[in-house]
XYZ file of C-alpha atoms in Angstrom:
173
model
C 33.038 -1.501 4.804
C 32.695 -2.266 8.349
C 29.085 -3.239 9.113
C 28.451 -6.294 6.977
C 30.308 -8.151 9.312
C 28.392 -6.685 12.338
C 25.972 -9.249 13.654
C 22.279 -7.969 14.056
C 22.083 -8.635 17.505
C 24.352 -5.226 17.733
C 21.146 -2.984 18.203
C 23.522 -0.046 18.603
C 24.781 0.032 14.681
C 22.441 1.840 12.884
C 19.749 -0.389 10.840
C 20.482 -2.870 13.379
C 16.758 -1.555 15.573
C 18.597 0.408 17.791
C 16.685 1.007 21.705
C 13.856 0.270 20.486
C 14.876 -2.709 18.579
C 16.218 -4.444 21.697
C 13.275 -3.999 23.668
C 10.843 -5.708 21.075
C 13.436 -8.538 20.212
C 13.454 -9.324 23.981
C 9.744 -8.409 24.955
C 9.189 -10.888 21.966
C 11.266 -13.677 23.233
C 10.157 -13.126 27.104
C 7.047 -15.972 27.017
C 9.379 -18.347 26.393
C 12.001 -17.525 28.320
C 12.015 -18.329 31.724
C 15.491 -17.098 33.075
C 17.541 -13.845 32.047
C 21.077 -12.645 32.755
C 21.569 -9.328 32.164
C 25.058 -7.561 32.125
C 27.472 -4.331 31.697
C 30.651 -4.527 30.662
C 33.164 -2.854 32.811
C 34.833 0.204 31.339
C 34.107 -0.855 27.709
C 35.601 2.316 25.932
C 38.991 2.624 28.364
C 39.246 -1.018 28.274
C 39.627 -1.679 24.102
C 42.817 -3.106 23.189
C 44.089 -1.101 20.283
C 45.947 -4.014 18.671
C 42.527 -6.082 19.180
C 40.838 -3.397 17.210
C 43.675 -3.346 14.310
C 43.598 -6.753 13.833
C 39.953 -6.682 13.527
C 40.408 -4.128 11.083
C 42.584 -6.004 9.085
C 39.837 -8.243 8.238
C 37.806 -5.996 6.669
C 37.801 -4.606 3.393
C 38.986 -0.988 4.838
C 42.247 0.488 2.520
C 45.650 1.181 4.263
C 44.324 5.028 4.411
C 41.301 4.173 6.218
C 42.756 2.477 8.314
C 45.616 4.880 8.872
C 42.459 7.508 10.058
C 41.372 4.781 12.390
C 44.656 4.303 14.007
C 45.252 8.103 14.309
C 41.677 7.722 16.265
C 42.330 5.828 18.511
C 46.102 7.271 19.544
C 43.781 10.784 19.918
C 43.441 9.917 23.788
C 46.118 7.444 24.421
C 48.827 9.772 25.706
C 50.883 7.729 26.996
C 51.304 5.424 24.699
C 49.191 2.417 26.682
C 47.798 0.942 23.794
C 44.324 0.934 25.752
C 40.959 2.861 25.459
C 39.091 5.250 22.687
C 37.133 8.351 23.011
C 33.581 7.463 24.166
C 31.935 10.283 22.723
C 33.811 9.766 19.530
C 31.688 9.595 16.248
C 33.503 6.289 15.481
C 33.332 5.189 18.941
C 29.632 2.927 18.343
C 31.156 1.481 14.936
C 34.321 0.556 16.318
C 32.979 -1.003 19.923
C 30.676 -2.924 17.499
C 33.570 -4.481 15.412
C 35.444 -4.829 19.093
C 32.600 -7.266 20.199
C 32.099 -9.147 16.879
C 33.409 -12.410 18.164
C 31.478 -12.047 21.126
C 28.225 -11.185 18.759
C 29.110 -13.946 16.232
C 29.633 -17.411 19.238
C 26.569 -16.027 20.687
C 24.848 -16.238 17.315
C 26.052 -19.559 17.067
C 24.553 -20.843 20.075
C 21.534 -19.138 19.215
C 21.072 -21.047 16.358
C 22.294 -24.244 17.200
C 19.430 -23.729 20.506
C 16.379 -21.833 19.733
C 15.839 -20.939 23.405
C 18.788 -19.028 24.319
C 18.346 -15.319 22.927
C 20.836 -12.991 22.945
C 20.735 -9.087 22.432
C 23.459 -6.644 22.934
C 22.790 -2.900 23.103
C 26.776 -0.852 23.737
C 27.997 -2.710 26.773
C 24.727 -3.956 27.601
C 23.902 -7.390 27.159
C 20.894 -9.967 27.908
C 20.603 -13.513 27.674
C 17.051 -15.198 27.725
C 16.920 -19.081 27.975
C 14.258 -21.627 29.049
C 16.508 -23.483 31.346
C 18.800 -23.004 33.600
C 21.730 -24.931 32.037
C 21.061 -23.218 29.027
C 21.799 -19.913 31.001
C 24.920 -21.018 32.255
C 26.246 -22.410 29.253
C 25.383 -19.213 28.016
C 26.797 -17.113 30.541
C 30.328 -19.231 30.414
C 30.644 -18.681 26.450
C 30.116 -14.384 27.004
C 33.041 -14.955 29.598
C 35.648 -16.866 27.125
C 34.840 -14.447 24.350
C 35.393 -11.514 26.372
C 38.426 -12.192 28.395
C 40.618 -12.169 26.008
C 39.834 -8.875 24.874
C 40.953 -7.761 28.170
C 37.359 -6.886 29.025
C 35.337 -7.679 32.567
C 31.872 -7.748 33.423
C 30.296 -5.079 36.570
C 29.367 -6.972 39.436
C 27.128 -4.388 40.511
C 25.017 -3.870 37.491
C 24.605 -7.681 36.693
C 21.059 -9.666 36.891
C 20.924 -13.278 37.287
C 17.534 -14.881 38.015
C 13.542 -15.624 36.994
C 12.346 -13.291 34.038
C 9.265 -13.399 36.755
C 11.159 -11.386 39.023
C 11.725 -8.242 36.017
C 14.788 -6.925 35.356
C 16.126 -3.680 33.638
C 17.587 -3.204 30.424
C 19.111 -0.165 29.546
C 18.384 1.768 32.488
């Protein structure tokens, strides 16, 4: 079984609070909070490193056959033999982007815990950061990049907030 290791700030997995679920956990934390970053990843579903995504696999309590249907999944739209990308519109698509950004979920936890005023929520390829300082931002901010670049995945420039939860942002469109 794949979600019990699926951190809870994954709104997306179902039982998780989905859109909704997001919203209150940040509209909760937003009092406190007096800076945000708010990101996209880049291309998340053409971007996933099949190899990434079997060792993750490995981990879990999944059987050979399981994972077998999993591996013929993700070779559906890799024609070429790349090694790169899944079908976005794929029923296993949300489970298995999940699993792809556990270690990202799970050291953002971490800091979470070990600071009560840096809040993280991830929704997809959408993710916000609240803190109540500015270092705690950037420390913050600097952990999402080492736990993402190795999975070959980039942040959009365009679609990035950095500032004063004073000045609003969007989430989620």
């Amino acid at each position: 079984m794949l979600l019990p290791g699926i951190s809870r700030s994954c709104t997306h997995v179902r039982g998780h609070g989905g859109v909704k679920g997001a919203l209150r956990q940040i509209h909760r934390r937003l009092p406190k909070a007096r800076f945000v970053a708010r990101f996209d990843i880049a291309a998340y579903y053409t971007s996933m490193r099949h190899d990434a995504v079997k060792a993750q696999l490995a981990k879990t309590d999944l059987d050979a056959h399981q994972r077998g249907l999993i591996a013929d999944y993700l070779a559906l739209p890799d024609s070429q033999g790349a090694g790169v990308g899944m079908v976005a519109s794929g029923g296993l698509s949300p489970l298995l982007g999940a699993l792809y950004l556990s270690s990202l979920d799970r050291r953002m936890d971490r800091l979470c815990q070990g600071n009560r005023l840096v809040h993280y929520v991830r929704y997809m390829d959408d993710i916000v950061l609240l803190a109540s300082t500015r270092w705690q931002l950037r420390r913050a901010i600097a952990a999402l990049h080492e736990e993402i670049a190795p999975l070959g995945l980039r942040l959009r420039r365009v679609k990035r907030f950095i500032g004063r939860t004073t000045q609003g942002f969007d989430f989620l469109g």
